[in-house]
């Protein structure tokens, strides 16, 4: 490449190449992602009007985003009305600082945390640990990854990349239990640790699947019930949410609950749906005495103002990852981004910088499976095309490509040049061909012929047209 | 009805016999085809690579070339999707240009879509022998034009003697994706290898595929692995079957007169509801 690219962006191509040629990764993700994609396809038709529901969900989100300032104000007021505290964080550093200070002020010993992609985005655990705080992930997958020191490879099923045998070895080493790869036994071992932690914890941290402006309610869904423990047992609760998580009214929530569960795992409804409205009130059986909501921007208001606003509709169901043939081949880690897959290829560069993730928008064959899967109808292929255009305009693409397409435009703008090019191309393709096939092409074409042969070009259609006309005339006469 | 053929650059250069079959099949259904001179490419390579100005220039030219066309038919789903989905999108800045792009989008059809959804050909009148054990790869861009796998299989089921084998991951992209295939060679390579492994597992001798890009990708990988499976466009299969079958009377009726009867007004029952009304007498 002639243009200097930042190291990170350069690296994606190598990571992707390594992952794509790793059969184990392909096998694991083909099974896990495609399996969930199949479940989604089975579950979605259970809705009386699947497409209408998805479009309604998209419209509600559009409306909310259009009026986000108003709904954020309303949400914050409601939370405060209930006795909660609201903090606005412009970026990850601020959010981490706010949460660390809350924990320190309360002298929190153990912090239990339920799964939150936003917390991954801002690397909250690192910040808390750096401040000497003890934070424990309580989603089973996240707990395993925390023990292993690994990052999620999927936004819904974070340990999609980890086979049960590896978990068995990990638990044997870290928890001191005898090796087993029986998922039930492993889950029970984790449960023992987690149950004790919920009892002992001073502080809980949760994310938000949805936040209701009208009532100041935070909604979280989990399949393990850990979110409910985190939000009900500890004395202090912090909810960290992206500012796009709002819906206007409580009545809008069920639409998303249905779509989220079906899209994510093919379930009708997630096992636990918790709705948290402020801290514990007099007479409440449980709940936190102190409740904080940290609302994170971290690049979102910039996206809100631009042409990619639709991407903020995302409800993080992971359906586009499961549907994506590229994700199925390279897995989540190759992206080296909090959000992998199609939605990640859009929001990762938007939330950070295009230069950091310049290659991600191109790592897609534009097959459209993500658009078909998306419950809120985000036109990810079109957004990716526009991001590619941004990458080109910002000079992150090689000069050879930019010049190449200028030449291409010239050739395609003239019938004569096109036909000349065709004749030349045909002549060129014949050189070194065997039995009508070429096995190796020069330059960029060599990447194509690494995996495929190319047939030599036959006489093109535009030179056959006259003969075809004669043939059809003859056929007509014959039949007459 | 008169059809203007948009051959697409890939079919022009690599699969001219598919385009010939399109013209023959339409001719036998009583529909005359013209081939507007000067046509080149729809702009898809530039569009997909994010060179939108270049794509826009070529799209404008495409609209000019087909300005007088009544109906445009193309054998490629992805080129059709480019015209239908992206021409209006690319040219939305100028209202007049946007209207022209929308008009172009409205009159452009992929070949099987044209037969099944626009002409609504009554295939029961036709004898379509085609002996093969066949499976089917669903080209991604059929999604964009609203052609489901079942829509296309509805046509495939018309062949007499064809044994159909379903393909695992039929809707998974074959890995072509235009410049994606050379920007991310390893991913694309892994995808096409996955596709042909699934095709081989069916035991089929024929793979039905309605897109030049997918076909070029898949035949190349099949040849590299030395696998002897034919990749066929539905147009080629129809062409061969119409010719091999006992369809003489249908040909003759068509040849009796010009195909000028408007759509859906023909009740003469000679195999196509759209045109060829001259044969009714």
XYZ file of C-alpha atoms in Angstrom, chain B:
281
model
C -44.192 -5.452 -25.172
C -40.676 -4.700 -26.136
C -37.676 -5.531 -23.977
C -34.273 -3.875 -24.002
C -31.524 -6.179 -22.912
C -29.072 -4.913 -20.338
C -26.449 -7.575 -20.810
C -24.140 -6.362 -17.964
C -20.399 -6.209 -18.450
C -19.765 -9.523 -16.720
C -22.273 -11.436 -18.842
C -21.061 -9.644 -21.959
C -17.456 -10.625 -21.345
C -17.692 -13.964 -19.542
C -21.164 -15.421 -20.035
C -22.393 -14.278 -23.465
C -24.208 -17.596 -23.942
C -26.415 -16.763 -20.940
C -27.386 -13.471 -22.545
C -28.067 -15.279 -25.820
C -30.339 -17.660 -23.962
C -32.199 -14.739 -22.395
C -32.906 -13.330 -25.844
C -33.932 -16.743 -27.235
C -36.250 -17.518 -24.328
C -37.932 -14.130 -24.546
C -38.208 -14.519 -28.325
C -39.966 -17.855 -27.901
C -42.336 -16.251 -25.426
C -43.170 -13.752 -28.135
C -41.143 -10.893 -26.830
C -38.743 -9.038 -29.064
C -35.498 -7.848 -27.602
C -33.329 -4.957 -28.591
C -29.801 -4.342 -27.464
C -29.136 -0.632 -26.943
C -25.756 0.179 -28.384
C -23.114 1.780 -26.230
C -24.144 0.076 -22.985
C -21.266 -0.699 -20.660
C -21.638 -1.183 -16.896
C -24.170 -0.115 -14.281
C -21.442 1.249 -12.005
C -21.648 -1.431 -9.363
C -17.862 -1.950 -8.936
C -17.318 1.728 -8.129
C -20.460 1.966 -6.000
C -19.511 -1.032 -3.886
C -15.984 0.239 -3.436
C -17.209 3.614 -2.240
C -16.216 5.602 -5.336
C -19.579 7.266 -5.498
C -18.721 10.082 -7.937
C -17.417 7.563 -10.439
C -20.476 5.367 -9.916
C -22.745 8.378 -10.392
C -21.164 9.276 -13.740
C -21.609 5.740 -15.043
C -25.151 5.498 -13.658
C -26.151 8.696 -15.474
C -24.791 7.272 -18.685
C -26.677 4.026 -18.165
C -29.926 5.968 -17.754
C -29.201 7.832 -21.013
C -28.476 4.627 -22.911
C -31.780 3.122 -21.789
C -33.762 6.365 -21.952
C -36.048 5.081 -24.716
C -36.407 1.567 -23.360
C -39.854 0.455 -22.309
C -38.681 -2.430 -20.139
C -35.115 -3.374 -19.273
C -34.249 -7.001 -18.549
C -30.928 -8.242 -17.233
C -29.623 -11.708 -16.438
C -27.847 -10.483 -13.304
C -29.505 -9.934 -9.930
C -26.743 -7.743 -8.569
C -26.750 -5.336 -11.524
C -30.527 -5.164 -11.316
C -30.253 -4.382 -7.599
C -27.770 -1.616 -8.364
C -30.182 0.030 -10.779
C -33.207 -0.477 -8.582
C -31.823 0.221 -5.128
C -28.940 2.539 -5.740
C -29.548 4.630 -8.866
C -32.240 6.721 -7.128
C -30.057 6.850 -4.022
C -26.967 8.018 -5.936
C -28.858 10.617 -7.924
C -31.132 11.995 -5.230
C -29.506 15.432 -5.047
C -31.089 16.735 -8.252
C -34.880 16.275 -8.412
C -35.030 15.873 -12.208
C -32.212 13.385 -12.186
C -33.775 11.574 -9.277
C -37.017 11.185 -11.220
C -35.153 9.729 -14.187
C -33.342 7.318 -11.878
C -36.631 6.256 -10.338
C -38.126 5.712 -13.771
C -35.133 3.592 -14.741
C -35.470 1.612 -11.509
C -39.171 1.036 -12.116
C -38.664 -0.451 -15.568
C -35.688 -2.698 -14.818
C -36.139 -6.397 -14.046
C -33.952 -9.371 -13.408
C -34.649 -12.136 -15.921
C -36.325 -14.711 -13.660
C -38.209 -11.967 -11.879
C -39.438 -10.705 -15.243
C -40.673 -14.154 -16.237
C -42.276 -15.041 -12.911
C -43.572 -11.777 -11.555
C -44.072 -9.497 -14.524
C -44.978 -11.840 -17.369
C -46.329 -14.519 -15.033
C -45.607 -17.136 -17.660
C -47.864 -20.182 -17.500
C -45.164 -22.818 -17.727
C -47.653 -25.678 -17.640
C -48.165 -25.090 -21.368
C -44.513 -25.706 -22.020
C -42.659 -28.987 -22.172
C -39.373 -28.401 -20.413
C -37.259 -31.542 -20.284
C -34.025 -31.053 -18.386
C -32.348 -34.063 -17.003
C -30.030 -33.194 -14.146
C -29.504 -33.585 -10.452
C -29.455 -29.944 -9.533
C -29.051 -27.726 -6.519
C -29.431 -23.987 -6.203
C -27.300 -21.133 -4.882
C -29.293 -18.090 -3.855
C -27.437 -15.019 -5.064
C -27.449 -12.338 -2.398
C -28.691 -9.512 -4.537
C -31.943 -11.300 -5.175
C -32.787 -10.108 -1.673
C -32.533 -6.522 -2.796
C -34.984 -7.049 -5.630
C -37.450 -9.031 -3.567
C -36.840 -12.414 -5.173
C -36.932 -15.074 -2.477
C -35.374 -18.513 -2.957
C -38.896 -19.896 -3.401
C -39.637 -17.395 -6.149
C -36.751 -18.761 -8.187
C -37.350 -22.380 -7.249
C -40.885 -21.976 -8.536
C -39.338 -21.731 -11.973
C -36.795 -24.468 -11.372
C -39.630 -26.880 -10.492
C -40.977 -26.575 -14.026
C -38.183 -28.684 -15.488
C -39.206 -32.242 -16.313
C -36.641 -34.795 -15.193
C -34.773 -32.449 -12.906
C -34.040 -33.916 -9.501
C -33.694 -31.132 -6.980
C -31.337 -31.394 -4.020
C -31.493 -28.699 -1.381
C -28.282 -26.903 -0.541
C -27.116 -26.304 3.018
C -26.400 -22.588 3.557
C -28.065 -21.840 0.219
C -28.504 -18.205 1.279
C -24.936 -17.716 2.457
C -22.884 -15.435 0.232
C -20.403 -17.238 -2.033
C -17.730 -14.703 -1.159
C -17.571 -12.717 -4.394
C -18.637 -9.246 -3.293
C -16.802 -7.419 -6.095
C -13.557 -5.834 -4.937
C -14.095 -7.507 -1.550
C -12.737 -10.709 -3.116
C -9.332 -9.117 -3.653
C -9.329 -6.781 -0.671
C -9.961 -9.686 1.675
C -8.751 -12.616 -0.389
C -8.554 -15.081 2.464
C -12.057 -14.413 3.754
C -13.481 -14.556 0.244
C -11.503 -17.731 -0.436
C -12.815 -19.358 2.732
C -16.360 -18.389 1.767
C -16.216 -19.854 -1.727
C -14.602 -23.022 -0.402
C -17.449 -23.315 2.101
C -19.941 -22.854 -0.723
C -18.464 -25.512 -2.995
C -18.086 -27.947 -0.085
C -21.842 -27.575 0.473
C -22.515 -27.980 -3.244
C -20.387 -31.117 -3.424
C -22.186 -32.561 -0.406
C -25.503 -32.494 -2.282
C -24.226 -34.910 -4.900
C -25.707 -32.670 -7.590
C -24.191 -32.503 -11.061
C -25.597 -29.028 -11.728
C -25.583 -25.870 -9.663
C -28.191 -23.296 -10.615
C -26.930 -19.761 -10.161
C -28.464 -16.576 -11.540
C -25.665 -14.102 -11.183
C -22.496 -13.598 -13.201
C -20.393 -12.594 -10.216
C -21.287 -15.621 -8.126
C -20.871 -17.852 -11.178
C -17.399 -16.573 -12.033
C -16.395 -17.076 -8.412
C -17.893 -20.540 -8.045
C -16.803 -22.020 -11.400
C -13.277 -20.777 -10.734
C -13.137 -22.481 -7.346
C -14.728 -25.663 -8.714
C -12.184 -25.784 -11.530
C -9.319 -25.159 -9.132
C -10.429 -28.148 -7.072
C -11.060 -30.258 -10.156
C -14.743 -30.735 -9.320
C -16.927 -31.528 -12.293
C -20.164 -29.724 -11.510
C -21.892 -27.584 -14.112
C -22.943 -24.109 -13.087
C -26.047 -23.062 -14.991
C -28.112 -19.922 -15.285
C -31.858 -20.542 -15.427
C -31.924 -18.772 -18.791
C -29.570 -21.358 -20.294
C -31.596 -24.200 -18.836
C -34.854 -22.765 -20.177
C -33.287 -22.187 -23.570
C -32.122 -25.785 -23.809
C -35.347 -27.230 -22.431
C -37.613 -25.164 -24.679
C -35.648 -26.326 -27.663
C -35.490 -29.974 -26.616
C -39.138 -30.166 -25.553
C -42.211 -30.616 -27.620
C -43.023 -26.950 -28.004
C -43.339 -26.619 -31.757
C -46.931 -25.410 -31.664
C -46.061 -22.707 -29.138
C -43.190 -21.482 -31.275
C -45.389 -21.375 -34.338
C -48.107 -19.353 -32.687
C -45.618 -16.861 -31.487
C -44.105 -16.523 -34.920
C -47.482 -15.733 -36.480
C -47.476 -12.180 -35.426
C -45.807 -9.400 -33.581
C -45.813 -9.326 -29.824
C -47.798 -6.226 -29.208
C -50.628 -7.301 -26.963
C -50.557 -5.494 -23.616
C -49.853 -7.392 -20.427
C -52.576 -9.494 -18.813
C -55.020 -9.029 -21.651
C -54.268 -12.262 -23.397
C -56.493 -15.208 -22.732
C -55.642 -17.296 -25.733
C -53.763 -19.799 -23.614
C -50.644 -20.352 -25.590
C -48.244 -20.393 -22.750
C -47.746 -16.785 -21.911
C -50.229 -14.334 -20.537
C -48.249 -11.311 -21.497
C -47.679 -11.234 -25.174
C -47.782 -13.046 -28.464
C -51.487 -12.471 -28.882
C -51.144 -12.715 -32.639
C -51.274 -16.454 -32.289
C -54.738 -16.495 -30.850
C -56.490 -16.588 -34.158
